[in-house]
Each structure stands twice: as C-alpha cells, then as structure tokens.
C-alpha cells in the first residue's frame, strides 16, 4: 500500500516513478530524490564487508511525520524506493520486503526483454500492473 | 412478347450453376408465394431491397426479367431477376445479356438466409469459374503481399463466423481485388486470401456501402445476411470484437508450419531456444513499434528466461501477425494462445464455434474450403458454415473448425497436436528453473536477516552452498570470536547441514570442525574448547526459550541435561562424553592435536554417586544422546571431508599466491 514507488538507475536518474495521483506528486519526487542520499550512505557502509553479505533490503531510510521511506538496492546498483503513509501502521517489515521482492522480480522481467534497453524509462505494462497492485487503492 | 421472351430467356438464360441453382431456389422458397409459381411480391420486394441496389436498378431488373409484364414473379422471372441483381451488384448493366455470364450470387443484406447459407456453402466450392481465375491471379498477388510483411505472412482472420450466405464467391473480380488493396489498413493483406474466397464479393459490396475500416468488413457483409440488419460496419466491428479473443488468437496448422520454418531459419533445432537478441532482430523486421514489440515479448516469454522456445516463438509471431492486421494487443495471453492451447482447443471447440475463423491464411487454401462439407454445416451453426465457405481464404481456420467437425484435416490436427507437446517440457522446466534462480537471488538477504534479527526464525536455506563457502565459515568464526550468542551459530549452522535433527551439539561440532579447518589460519579458535562448552550451554539455554523445531529434540535433551546439570554435574558431563569421544577422531583428521577438551580432564564424578533413579534416567538420556551424536557424527564426517577439500584448495591457492609474491618481491626491491 505504497503511496509512491520509484525505480532509480545506477546513475541516479529515475527509470520509473509513480505516485498516487491525489497528492502533490512533485513532493514525492523530491522525497525520493532526497532519499537517494540516504541510500548511498547505507550502501557505502555495507559495502565494506563482503559483497554476498550485502543486504539488498535497506529498510527504513528515514521517516517523516507524514510518511516513511524504504529502500532496496539491487546488485547492479538499481534502487527501488517505496514511500508509504505513516498512518498505515499495519504495514510490517515483511510486507515491505515482499513488495520489494515483487518489484525486483518484475524488474528483472523487464530487463530480460530484449526490446528494452537498459537506461530507458520502464514502460512495461506488466510492471505497471504490479506497481498498481501495490499502490494505495484509495486515492 | 416480352413475357415470352422473358420466359424464353428465363428458360434459356437460366443456366444456373449448381450452387446458383440452389441459392436461387432457396431464395425462392423464402419468398414463397401466394400462388404456386407466383412469388409473393412483398417478399420479393424485400429481397430486392436487401440487395442494396438503387431503386432504379431494381425497377430495371423487374422490367427486364419480365415480371413487370407478368405482374408477378414467376420462378423463371425470379431467377432472372436474381441473376440481374447479381449482375447489377457486380457492376454490369442490367440487361438480359448480362445474365448469361458467370456471376456471383446476388447479395442480400439483412436477410435471414438459412437456405442461402446452405447454398453458400456449396457455392463457394462450386463457384469456380469466376473466382478461379480471379483467385489464381490473386494468389500471387497475395503471396507477394505476404512476403512483404514477413512476419505477417499469416494473418488471422478476425471475423468470425457470421457468414452470410452471400457468400457466393463471385465478385467482380477486379472490383474486389482492387478493393482490399486499396483498403489496406493494417494489413489488408490478410484479406487478400479472403478475396480469393467468395466472400470477397459481398465484402466489396459492403465496403462500398460503408466505410469499413477493417478488412473484416467482408465477413461483416455476411453477417448481415445472417440476419443482422445492422450496417456492415457495425457488424464487422462487432464480429471482430467478439471474436477477437478467439479467432485471431488461434493458430492454424499452416501458420504453425510457417512459424516452424521461420524458427528453423533462426535456430535449426526446434527444441532449442532462440536468444533474445536474435529474436529481437527478427521481430524488429516486422516494423512494429518497439513498445509494442516489447509488450509482445512480455506476453510470449512465458517462462521469463530471456529466450524463446518454439512455442513462445509461435506465440510471439502470432501476436505480431495479429497486430499487423490491426488487432489490438491483449493485456494477457488469450487462452487459445497459451502454451497448452492444443489441449484446450478441444474444449473450446464447443464453446466457440464461431471462432472457427482463425486466421489469416497466408496462402489461399481454396480447395479446402470448397469442401467444407455441407454435413459440417449442418453441425455447425450456419454462420460458421457460411463463413467457411465464404472465406475460403480462411480455410486454415476452418481447418480447425473442420477438424472439430471431424472433417478430414488430420494433418492440421496432427500438426497442432505435435507442436505443443514438445515445447511444453521446456516450459515446465523453465519456470521451475526460473523460480529457483529467483529464490537464490534473495538468499543473501535472508541470511543477513537471520543474523541481524534473531527473533525471526531462520528461513530454511535454499542456500546451503553459500553457507558452505569459506566466506561464511569465516563469518562463523567471527561470530564465535565475538562470543555471539549460540543462537546465531545455532541458526546459521543448521543451514549448512542438511536439516536433520541437529542437536545443539551439532552446531558445536560444526563450529569446531570449521574452526579446525581454519586451524591453519586461526589456531587459537580451534583449541578453544572451553569456548565450545560455553556455546553448548548458552545454546541450550537459548533453546529452552525455544523456537526451532529442528532443535526440538535436542533441546529437550539438553534442557533435561541442563536441569540435571543443575542437580548434578555428572549428568552434564555424561552427554559430553560422547562429544569428547567424537572429537578425537575429528581432531585427528584435522591434523591438529587439539588438547582434549577440558571436560575430559574434568574429574569423572562417578555416576555411582547419584541415586538409582537418576542413574537410569541418565542412562536413557545417555543412550539418546549417543544415538544423536552418532548421527551428527556421520554428518560431521561428511562435512569434514568437504571442508578438508576446501582446505586443500585454499592451501594450494595460498601456495601459488606466496610464490607469486616471491617472484614479485625481487622486482619490487629492484
């Protein structure tokens, strides 16, 4: 039940970003952008240890009073960012993890498509479908 | 005079072809008359109106055929009139002379033409003369057009069934041919095959009337005849809409053949995969926009492996062909296109008789359609039958329907049957592999989770290999050094082992053995049996808290052991005895002579001390412990040998690295 889901490429530009339309989307874009700093910090910290130990799921990046931001980074340095509403307290960590896992799966599907050039915005309908399933239903 | 001439002409001119005869007699029956020999003028008028000719033409027809004079339509007049209508519809002047030519059957919109359909069935077959040359001429044209769209050689016929009787093939061949070509919309080419078929004529008519955006309009024409009074266009669209899920998405045998050939051109082995890049180049040639190709790929790569099996390739090709012909891409694979479709096909046959229209044939398979058996027609809905006849081009599709009808299309059946089976094993394998790979990708996260969050039960490891790697054992060492709670080691180690009921001692064994394997690197760890002892007790305590079922048995043991520990030391030492004993062989294997663990050094308080009850209990527990230890022993031996091998490998590497270092050193110094 995310409010905003974003996929950011290795070079830190967005490949896919989608928010619940009701709210000011620009605010979410900004939030995702600032969360990238936190992601970098976490990634560099973990990177000291062996690669196979590196956690893909980064957990809560930072909470604000309105919402919380979770991060996930893949082995190819593609970052997924999920913004959830703070009022939605029923969301457990496991659920966030499973959301990221689903995102990762559909992202790999998009990558596998030979017609997709890495670095292009993600236009896949299947990916869109997965994301819609995760977004907050009521807008 | 006129009457006579009319009659005479009626008699002489009426050299109806067989199907024309039938058609006309059907119509005749339709307009059946008040008086014998006289057709009800109302009905006739209706019929004439249905032919959609301008009223003047109708008047002319009436006049020419002699009915005017007669005041009614006799049979002869009726027939002549029909012929004249046909002529008019084909663009020929309405004169008696025109009647003598070979004309397509007149088309009537909005009539319920059961008889016509029946006739239509016959006519297409029988209507050779006009159509034959036309079709022959057309074929090459078609073929060339087909070649044009490589991928779209097969076009599916969208329409479904509806066929109206109009089917009569004949058409003003030129007008017909021209029409579809000009109408080129999304690959009117597909229609080309149809053109060959009788339906072309009605199609031409219809198209003239409405601006059918789809080539489907042809079938639409037939629809109306089938009792749809709506405009052709509407019908067309409806037809296509309704059937777009079925018909266009069904592969005919010929299409399959074509796909097979294409597949072979890319990859000779039908059982192998086409790589993504290869497929990309191939499909890009179809000139569809990249996002659509991307979507098609998503739909067709069922097992998501980035490569296409034969079935997937067929699906993709089919979708491309459909798209080229104007079908919107579905959001998900239509059931008829899914890899198991051949089996489902049988089921669907009864459901969607109309979906007989599968597809575009890319060749004109006229002869087949011609034979559409009247028997088949009887079985199928008339629409289907008529369709079949009308769209001889669709013979392929019809093949599938015919198949169902159990007409003689064995070969198509065979073809269709043969294909799905092969690729299916691929499909079955691939998803499994895919899921496996997927799982692996997340294994690291779960391991870390286990480490970091003790409260989460460890996810059962599909990652045993990983934990066996040296890195992980190093980790374990680190953990031990840090005095990590036994749980962690306990949690972690079981993954390394096959999940048999590991006693708490097992982790310890593992720890020790792994430590031992690292002995060369980190000697002190190994010798640290007191460490081991602590682990045991801490793990015992932790296990008392509880969680893992794996540890259930062992925890019971240990809890009882620990209890007794509290009560009397001897008991706790008893379980240790087997441990100690096991240690000896292992330590010898590891070529480290670990000092016997402290426990052995401990005095062995005579079991005699405790009371008899305690003794028997101890015995029982000891026996259980012995059993468990034996098991773990075997496991550990195996683990030991594996680690030994790893150790050897590492050792070799170390040696090579050292030698390299030696080589480099003199260079560095100089």
XYZ file of N, CA and C in Angstrom, chain B residues 49-260:
636
model
N -34.784 -5.149 -52.003
C -34.257 -4.062 -51.177
C -33.001 -4.506 -50.462
N -33.057 -5.726 -50.059
C -31.906 -6.250 -49.347
C -30.670 -6.302 -50.220
N -30.872 -6.339 -51.472
C -29.704 -6.377 -52.338
C -29.005 -5.037 -52.385
N -29.625 -4.071 -51.827
C -28.999 -2.768 -51.675
C -28.624 -2.109 -52.982
N -29.415 -2.365 -53.917
C -29.208 -1.662 -55.178
C -30.141 -0.459 -55.204
N -29.770 0.509 -55.988
C -30.650 1.685 -56.050
C -31.994 1.302 -56.655
N -33.003 1.991 -56.272
C -34.355 1.609 -56.726
C -34.514 1.564 -58.241
N -33.835 2.462 -58.906
C -33.991 2.424 -60.369
C -33.491 1.092 -60.895
N -32.370 0.682 -60.350
C -31.849 -0.602 -60.797
C -32.861 -1.703 -60.529
N -33.460 -1.618 -59.384
C -34.426 -2.650 -59.050
C -35.584 -2.634 -60.035
N -35.972 -1.437 -60.340
C -37.062 -1.349 -61.318
C -36.647 -1.979 -62.632
N -35.452 -1.633 -62.995
C -34.947 -2.152 -64.265
C -34.919 -3.669 -64.240
N -34.483 -4.161 -63.152
C -34.412 -5.620 -63.041
C -35.785 -6.224 -63.191
N -36.690 -5.631 -62.506
C -38.046 -6.158 -62.572
C -38.547 -6.154 -64.010
N -38.216 -5.073 -64.636
C -38.678 -4.932 -66.005
C -38.035 -5.969 -66.917
N -36.770 -6.032 -66.762
C -36.054 -6.904 -67.681
C -36.423 -8.362 -67.490
N -36.615 -8.691 -66.255
C -36.867 -10.117 -66.068
C -38.264 -10.500 -66.474
N -39.005 -9.520 -66.754
C -40.314 -9.856 -67.284
C -41.423 -9.885 -66.271
N -41.058 -9.603 -65.059
C -42.113 -9.693 -64.066
C -43.108 -8.565 -64.211
N -42.590 -7.513 -64.683
C -43.476 -6.378 -64.796
C -44.654 -6.700 -65.690
N -44.225 -7.337 -66.711
C -45.292 -7.692 -67.630
C -46.219 -8.707 -67.011
N -45.629 -9.598 -66.411
C -46.452 -10.654 -65.854
C -47.288 -10.146 -64.694
N -46.729 -9.212 -64.061
C -47.415 -8.731 -62.874
C -47.023 -9.499 -61.623
N -46.266 -10.466 -61.803
C -45.820 -11.187 -60.625
C -44.468 -11.813 -60.945
N -43.919 -12.350 -59.960
C -42.655 -13.018 -60.203
C -42.871 -14.506 -60.285
N -42.706 -14.952 -61.471
C -42.730 -16.401 -61.589
C -41.345 -16.920 -61.283
N -41.251 -18.204 -61.300
C -39.950 -18.766 -60.963
C -38.871 -18.301 -61.911
N -39.230 -18.395 -63.170
C -38.224 -18.001 -64.155
C -37.844 -16.554 -63.969
N -38.866 -15.753 -63.793
C -38.583 -14.332 -63.627
C -37.751 -14.102 -62.392
N -38.130 -14.833 -61.408
C -37.387 -14.651 -60.167
C -35.917 -14.986 -60.371
N -35.707 -16.039 -61.020
C -34.321 -16.421 -61.244
C -33.589 -15.414 -62.085
N -34.245 -14.999 -63.089
C -33.608 -13.990 -63.936
C -33.334 -12.741 -63.118
N -34.317 -12.404 -62.344
C -34.154 -11.208 -61.521
C -32.949 -11.353 -60.617
N -32.849 -12.493 -60.061
C -31.717 -12.700 -59.172
C -30.412 -12.560 -59.937
N -30.408 -13.145 -61.069
C -29.188 -13.034 -61.856
C -28.901 -11.597 -62.201
N -29.958 -10.879 -62.526
C -29.764 -9.478 -62.862
C -29.263 -8.714 -61.649
N -29.781 -9.061 -60.528
C -29.313 -8.407 -59.318
C -27.831 -8.662 -59.135
N -27.482 -9.873 -59.362
C -26.070 -10.204 -59.229
C -25.241 -9.388 -60.194
N -25.751 -9.315 -61.374
C -25.024 -8.543 -62.383
C -24.909 -7.097 -61.945
N -26.026 -6.580 -61.477
C -26.012 -5.183 -61.060
C -25.029 -4.977 -59.921
N -25.035 -5.890 -59.022
C -24.129 -5.759 -57.902
C -22.689 -5.866 -58.345
N -22.491 -6.596 -59.382
C -21.134 -6.667 -59.892
C -20.792 -5.513 -60.790
N -21.746 -4.703 -61.027
C -21.439 -3.525 -61.825
C -21.756 -3.684 -63.298
N -22.331 -4.794 -63.631
C -22.668 -4.980 -65.053
C -24.028 -4.347 -65.337
N -24.222 -3.996 -66.539
C -25.519 -3.374 -66.865
C -26.640 -4.392 -66.728
N -27.782 -3.838 -66.427
C -28.896 -4.746 -66.198
C -29.570 -5.059 -67.525
N -29.072 -6.068 -68.092
C -29.687 -6.475 -69.357
C -29.696 -7.976 -69.427
N -30.493 -8.436 -70.263
C -30.630 -9.875 -70.340
C -29.323 -10.550 -70.687
N -28.544 -9.842 -71.471
C -27.305 -10.479 -71.895
C -26.395 -10.735 -70.717
N -26.487 -9.822 -69.807
C -25.567 -9.994 -68.686
C -25.880 -11.243 -67.883
N -27.084 -11.656 -68.042
C -27.467 -12.816 -67.250
C -26.700 -14.043 -67.667
N -26.278 -14.019 -68.860
C -25.639 -15.248 -69.334
C -24.238 -15.422 -68.780
N -23.697 -14.369 -68.329
C -22.325 -14.504 -67.828
C -22.286 -15.257 -66.497
N -21.122 -15.498 -66.101
C -20.974 -16.123 -64.786
C -20.914 -15.045 -63.739
N -21.887 -15.089 -62.945
C -21.965 -14.004 -61.995
C -21.896 -14.526 -60.580
N -21.474 -13.692 -59.746
C -21.534 -14.078 -58.342
C -22.983 -14.098 -57.911
N -23.221 -14.692 -56.853
C -24.582 -14.717 -56.360
C -24.940 -13.331 -55.850
N -26.145 -13.008 -56.004
C -26.547 -11.686 -55.513
C -26.466 -11.661 -53.997
N -26.196 -10.521 -53.528
C -26.053 -10.410 -52.097
C -27.204 -9.660 -51.516
N -27.638 -10.212 -50.432
C -28.770 -9.552 -49.827
C -28.465 -9.288 -48.383
N -28.590 -8.040 -48.076
C -28.296 -7.696 -46.694
C -29.525 -7.885 -45.851
N -29.322 -8.354 -44.709
C -30.414 -8.363 -43.744
C -31.401 -9.483 -43.911
N -31.035 -10.409 -44.718
C -31.980 -11.499 -44.866
C -31.535 -12.657 -44.020
N -32.489 -13.318 -43.584
C -32.159 -14.487 -42.826
C -32.010 -15.569 -43.834
N -30.854 -15.910 -44.062
C -30.710 -16.829 -45.170
C -30.188 -18.167 -44.793
N -30.985 -18.891 -44.236
C -30.542 -20.248 -43.937
C -30.316 -21.010 -45.218
N -31.276 -20.935 -46.032
C -31.063 -21.655 -47.276
C -29.860 -21.095 -47.983
N -29.737 -19.844 -47.884
C -28.627 -19.242 -48.579
C -27.333 -19.710 -48.004
N -27.380 -19.816 -46.750
C -26.123 -20.259 -46.165
C -25.795 -21.631 -46.666
N -26.796 -22.374 -46.736
C -26.508 -23.717 -47.215
C -25.977 -23.648 -48.620
N -26.633 -22.788 -49.301
C -26.175 -22.672 -50.672
C -24.808 -22.083 -50.688
N -24.701 -21.184 -49.835
C -23.404 -20.529 -49.819
C -22.334 -21.559 -49.619
N -22.670 -22.472 -48.839
C -21.667 -23.494 -48.595
C -21.286 -24.135 -49.899
N -22.295 -24.448 -50.603
C -21.994 -25.083 -51.879
C -21.328 -24.131 -52.850
N -21.911 -23.006 -52.974
C -21.394 -22.127 -53.995
C -19.910 -21.880 -53.905
N -19.453 -21.602 -52.767
C -18.057 -21.253 -52.783
C -17.284 -22.319 -53.483
N -17.678 -23.479 -53.175
C -16.944 -24.554 -53.836
C -17.245 -24.549 -55.301
N -18.479 -24.383 -55.527
C -18.883 -24.518 -56.914
C -18.583 -23.301 -57.726
N -18.287 -22.312 -57.073
C -18.153 -21.106 -57.836
C -16.776 -20.921 -58.340
N -16.394 -21.705 -59.054
C -15.026 -21.738 -59.507
C -14.755 -20.779 -60.624
N -15.598 -20.809 -61.526
C -15.201 -20.172 -62.776
C -14.831 -18.739 -62.574
N -15.761 -18.035 -62.041
C -15.439 -16.621 -61.880
C -14.281 -16.455 -60.936
N -14.393 -17.200 -59.905
C -13.402 -16.942 -58.871
C -12.069 -17.557 -59.182
N -12.116 -18.623 -59.886
C -10.848 -19.314 -60.064
C -9.796 -18.430 -60.693
N -10.129 -17.891 -61.815
C -9.089 -17.061 -62.408
C -8.754 -15.926 -61.477
N -9.798 -15.405 -60.901
C -9.561 -14.283 -60.003
C -8.655 -14.699 -58.871
N -8.991 -15.823 -58.349
C -8.213 -16.240 -57.197
C -6.811 -16.585 -57.602
N -6.721 -17.165 -58.716
C -5.377 -17.522 -59.160
C -4.563 -16.275 -59.322
N -5.197 -15.348 -59.936
C -4.464 -14.095 -60.133
C -4.144 -13.510 -58.785
N -5.069 -13.711 -57.933
C -4.899 -13.117 -56.648
C -3.818 -13.748 -55.846
N -3.744 -15.004 -55.991
C -2.786 -15.686 -55.141
C -1.397 -15.122 -55.245
N -0.936 -15.009 -56.426
C 0.416 -14.483 -56.498
C 0.470 -13.113 -55.869
N -0.572 -12.386 -56.105
C -0.566 -11.049 -55.509
C -0.520 -11.179 -54.018
N -1.337 -12.048 -53.561
C -1.367 -12.237 -52.131
C -0.022 -12.633 -51.643
N 0.491 -13.591 -52.335
C 1.757 -14.107 -51.868
C 2.757 -12.995 -51.784
N 2.747 -12.200 -52.812
C 3.760 -11.146 -52.772
C 3.497 -10.200 -51.643
N 2.234 -9.935 -51.441
C 1.990 -9.030 -50.359
C 2.397 -9.661 -49.080
N 2.166 -10.911 -49.057
C 2.555 -11.577 -47.847
C 4.018 -11.456 -47.649
N 4.692 -11.704 -48.650
C 6.140 -11.681 -48.477
C 6.536 -10.346 -47.918
N 5.734 -9.397 -48.295
C 6.065 -8.077 -47.832
C 6.173 -7.992 -46.356
N 5.152 -8.455 -45.773
C 5.184 -8.422 -44.333
C 5.709 -9.739 -43.899
N 6.924 -9.805 -43.654
C 7.449 -11.111 -43.369
C 6.762 -11.773 -42.257
N 6.745 -11.073 -41.251
C 6.169 -11.747 -40.106
C 4.700 -11.959 -40.307
N 4.128 -11.054 -40.961
C 2.687 -11.157 -41.015
C 2.227 -12.026 -42.138
N 2.968 -12.973 -42.427
C 2.513 -13.820 -43.505
C 1.191 -14.395 -43.125
N 1.007 -14.620 -41.916
C -0.234 -15.153 -41.574
C -1.066 -14.108 -41.025
N -2.113 -13.954 -41.515
C -2.944 -13.028 -40.922
C -4.082 -13.746 -40.482
N -4.532 -13.305 -39.477
C -5.621 -14.014 -38.984
C -6.828 -13.368 -39.459
N -7.758 -14.124 -39.593
C -8.996 -13.584 -39.992
C -9.681 -13.283 -38.757
N -9.923 -12.159 -38.624
C -10.629 -11.813 -37.422
C -12.026 -12.250 -37.403
N -12.713 -12.170 -38.490
C -14.060 -12.315 -38.237
C -14.473 -13.625 -37.895
N -15.381 -13.653 -37.473
C -15.787 -14.881 -37.056
C -16.836 -15.145 -37.891
N -17.267 -15.944 -37.709
C -18.239 -16.706 -38.360
C -19.150 -16.022 -39.232
N -19.772 -15.244 -38.847
C -21.010 -14.854 -39.427
C -21.051 -15.005 -40.826
N -21.438 -15.752 -41.299
C -21.320 -15.741 -42.624
C -22.527 -15.734 -43.272
N -22.551 -14.977 -44.164
C -23.794 -14.972 -44.688
C -23.656 -15.611 -45.911
N -24.613 -15.946 -46.291
C -24.792 -16.718 -47.450
C -24.231 -16.008 -48.579
N -24.244 -14.780 -48.500
C -23.859 -14.114 -49.643
C -22.674 -14.693 -50.129
N -22.220 -15.358 -49.342
C -21.021 -15.983 -49.656
C -20.789 -16.164 -51.070
N -21.658 -16.137 -51.818
C -21.293 -16.564 -53.112
C -20.101 -15.822 -53.516
N -19.274 -16.459 -53.837
C -17.955 -16.046 -54.137
C -17.844 -14.998 -55.148
N -18.486 -15.139 -56.108
C -18.176 -14.421 -57.300
C -18.088 -12.993 -57.056
N -17.441 -12.357 -57.678
C -17.424 -10.989 -57.395
C -16.887 -10.396 -58.596
N -17.024 -9.206 -58.622
C -16.447 -8.639 -59.790
C -15.037 -8.696 -59.390
N -14.388 -9.537 -59.933
C -13.041 -9.821 -59.506
C -12.221 -8.564 -59.440
N -12.328 -7.769 -60.412
C -11.484 -6.594 -60.384
C -11.847 -5.691 -59.238
N -13.099 -5.477 -59.143
C -13.526 -4.553 -58.105
C -13.060 -5.118 -56.785
N -13.267 -6.384 -56.621
C -12.856 -6.997 -55.448
C -11.476 -6.857 -55.146
N -10.696 -7.230 -56.036
C -9.281 -7.215 -55.767
C -8.836 -5.826 -55.455
N -9.369 -4.947 -56.245
C -8.903 -3.586 -56.033
C -9.273 -3.141 -54.642
N -10.409 -3.550 -54.285
C -10.893 -3.013 -53.047
C -9.992 -3.318 -51.862
N -9.750 -4.543 -51.668
C -8.952 -4.824 -50.495
C -7.619 -4.144 -50.542
N -7.055 -4.102 -51.680
C -5.749 -3.474 -51.708
C -5.847 -2.019 -51.346
N -6.857 -1.443 -51.894
C -6.960 -0.025 -51.572
C -7.299 0.169 -50.125
N -7.955 -0.766 -49.639
C -8.403 -0.643 -48.275
C -7.320 -0.928 -47.292
N -6.222 -1.200 -47.776
C -5.136 -1.584 -46.906
C -5.120 -0.953 -45.566
N -5.567 -1.618 -44.646
C -5.482 -0.994 -43.382
C -4.838 -1.971 -42.586
N -3.984 -1.702 -41.900
C -3.400 -2.699 -41.042
C -3.267 -3.991 -41.745
N -2.754 -3.974 -42.833
C -2.512 -5.290 -43.404
C -3.726 -5.872 -44.005
N -4.266 -5.169 -44.841
C -5.374 -5.725 -45.555
C -4.912 -6.963 -46.242
N -3.687 -7.062 -46.323
C -3.140 -8.221 -46.990
C -3.849 -9.433 -46.518
N -4.156 -9.375 -45.325
C -4.786 -10.545 -44.772
C -5.992 -10.835 -45.577
N -6.580 -9.791 -45.963
C -7.791 -10.027 -46.671
C -7.556 -10.659 -47.974
N -6.437 -10.481 -48.419
C -6.210 -10.982 -49.754
C -6.618 -12.415 -49.868
N -6.241 -13.130 -48.958
C -6.655 -14.523 -49.102
C -8.137 -14.608 -49.128
N -8.682 -13.765 -48.391
C -10.102 -13.831 -48.374
C -10.649 -13.476 -49.690
N -10.005 -12.598 -50.263
C -10.523 -12.167 -51.543
C -10.725 -13.335 -52.440
N -9.856 -14.173 -52.304
C -9.995 -15.312 -53.175
C -11.278 -16.001 -52.920
N -11.623 -15.869 -51.742
C -12.806 -16.560 -51.416
C -13.993 -15.798 -51.847
N -15.002 -16.430 -51.927
C -16.237 -15.876 -52.422
C -16.621 -14.661 -51.660
N -16.396 -14.735 -50.471
C -16.887 -13.647 -49.674
C -16.437 -12.333 -50.209
N -15.469 -12.383 -50.960
C -14.961 -11.116 -51.431
C -16.065 -10.285 -52.005
N -16.915 -10.915 -52.673
C -17.904 -10.094 -53.305
C -18.733 -9.341 -52.331
N -19.268 -10.018 -51.462
C -20.092 -9.295 -50.523
C -19.262 -8.234 -49.884
N -18.107 -8.574 -49.655
C -17.239 -7.611 -49.000
C -17.165 -6.362 -49.822
N -16.997 -6.565 -51.064
C -16.882 -5.391 -51.920
C -18.135 -4.572 -51.806
N -19.179 -5.268 -51.804
C -20.446 -4.564 -51.705
C -20.508 -3.767 -50.447
N -20.227 -4.434 -49.444
C -20.360 -3.801 -48.162
C -19.443 -2.619 -48.067
N -18.293 -2.879 -48.538
C -17.335 -1.813 -48.378
C -17.777 -0.611 -49.130
N -18.399 -0.896 -50.187
C -18.879 0.253 -50.913
C -19.904 0.998 -50.105
N -20.618 0.234 -49.412
C -21.678 0.889 -48.663
C -21.149 1.657 -47.490
N -20.445 0.953 -46.730
C -19.996 1.625 -45.521
C -18.518 1.828 -45.642
N -17.991 2.474 -44.712
C -16.559 2.629 -44.828
C -15.941 1.741 -43.786
N -15.950 0.546 -44.093
C -15.476 -0.391 -43.111
C -14.009 -0.121 -42.917
N -13.716 0.098 -41.781
C -12.318 0.386 -41.564
C -11.542 -0.892 -41.552
N -12.203 -1.926 -41.297
C -11.477 -3.150 -41.240
C -11.687 -4.002 -42.441
N -10.767 -4.727 -42.637
C -10.920 -5.614 -43.759
C -11.925 -6.639 -43.413
N -12.175 -6.602 -42.200
C -13.135 -7.553 -41.761
C -14.451 -7.297 -42.392
N -14.575 -6.210 -42.908
C -15.877 -5.843 -43.435
C -16.435 -6.957 -44.269
N -15.591 -7.660 -44.877
C -16.133 -8.706 -45.704
C -16.992 -9.624 -44.907
N -16.472 -10.073 -43.895
C -17.287 -11.000 -43.138
C -18.520 -10.300 -42.684
N -18.351 -9.087 -42.426
C -19.484 -8.360 -41.924
C -20.581 -8.458 -42.915
N -20.194 -8.400 -44.112
C -21.248 -8.461 -45.104
C -22.044 -9.697 -44.891
N -21.350 -10.653 -44.591
C -22.061 -11.903 -44.428
C -22.893 -11.894 -43.190
N -22.410 -11.167 -42.295
C -23.198 -11.102 -41.086
C -24.580 -10.630 -41.341
N -24.639 -9.545 -42.011
C -25.976 -9.022 -42.219
C -26.831 -10.081 -42.847
N -26.231 -10.725 -43.744
C -27.034 -11.726 -44.404
C -27.513 -12.706 -43.381
N -26.749 -12.818 -42.419
C -27.086 -13.779 -41.423
C -28.165 -13.308 -40.528
N -28.737 -12.260 -40.871
C -29.847 -11.741 -40.083
C -29.398 -10.646 -39.189
N -28.343 -10.080 -39.491
C -28.023 -8.895 -38.740
C -28.378 -7.757 -39.640
N -29.256 -7.011 -39.184
C -29.683 -5.938 -40.063
C -28.773 -4.749 -39.967
N -27.960 -4.726 -39.024
C -27.175 -3.510 -38.834
C -26.224 -3.302 -39.977
N -25.649 -2.193 -39.931
C -24.767 -1.886 -41.035
C -23.595 -2.837 -41.001
N -23.052 -2.965 -42.117
C -21.955 -3.890 -42.211
C -20.876 -3.513 -41.268
N -20.657 -2.290 -41.232
C -19.558 -1.838 -40.420
C -19.756 -2.250 -38.996
N -20.907 -1.962 -38.572
C -21.179 -2.296 -37.197
C -20.967 -3.764 -36.988
N -21.467 -4.481 -37.908
C -21.328 -5.921 -37.763
C -19.882 -6.307 -37.740
N -19.207 -5.713 -38.683
C -17.802 -6.056 -38.759
C -17.157 -5.860 -37.439
N -17.409 -4.684 -36.924
C -16.712 -4.392 -35.701
C -17.152 -5.301 -34.605
N -18.434 -5.525 -34.581
C -18.904 -6.411 -33.532
C -18.245 -7.753 -33.684
N -18.281 -8.185 -34.881
C -17.730 -9.515 -35.104
C -16.300 -9.557 -34.648
N -15.595 -8.575 -35.062
C -14.196 -8.636 -34.696
C -14.027 -8.514 -33.211
N -14.809 -7.663 -32.641
C -14.656 -7.503 -31.215
C -14.950 -8.793 -30.517
N -16.071 -9.357 -30.898
C -16.448 -10.551 -30.169
C -15.437 -11.649 -30.340
N -14.993 -11.743 -31.500
C -14.163 -12.907 -31.724
C -12.711 -12.592 -31.596
N -12.433 -11.359 -31.363
C -11.013 -11.059 -31.420
C -10.253 -11.862 -30.399
N -10.948 -12.267 -29.406
C -10.212 -13.048 -28.449
C -10.043 -14.478 -28.888
N -10.925 -14.899 -29.664
C -10.809 -16.300 -30.029
C -10.166 -16.480 -31.375
N -10.810 -15.918 -32.301
C -10.350 -16.258 -33.625
C -8.959 -15.778 -33.945
N -8.706 -14.601 -33.733
C -7.406 -14.172 -34.171
C -6.328 -14.826 -33.358
N -6.717 -15.313 -32.245
C -5.682 -15.830 -31.380
C -5.556 -17.320 -31.486
N -6.011 -17.804 -32.555
C -5.869 -19.241 -32.688
C -4.993 -19.523 -33.887
N -4.073 -20.351 -33.682
C -3.150 -20.629 -34.774
C -3.656 -21.775 -35.616
N -3.553 -21.571 -36.868
C -3.951 -22.691 -37.721
C -2.729 -23.516 -38.042
N -3.008 -24.600 -38.675
C -1.900 -25.504 -38.962
C -0.910 -24.878 -39.927
N -1.426 -24.166 -40.861
C -0.498 -23.592 -41.830
C 0.362 -22.532 -41.194
N -0.274 -21.810 -40.323
C 0.508 -20.798 -39.641
C 1.607 -21.437 -38.837
N 1.226 -22.504 -38.181
C 2.221 -23.189 -37.380
C 3.384 -23.644 -38.245
N 2.997 -24.100 -39.412
C 4.041 -24.555 -40.324
C 4.957 -23.403 -40.674
N 4.338 -22.310 -40.966
C 5.139 -21.150 -41.337
C 6.048 -20.737 -40.202
N 5.469 -20.742 -39.016
C 6.277 -20.356 -37.861
C 7.432 -21.319 -37.690
N 7.113 -22.576 -37.922
C 8.174 -23.571 -37.758
C 9.311 -23.288 -38.716
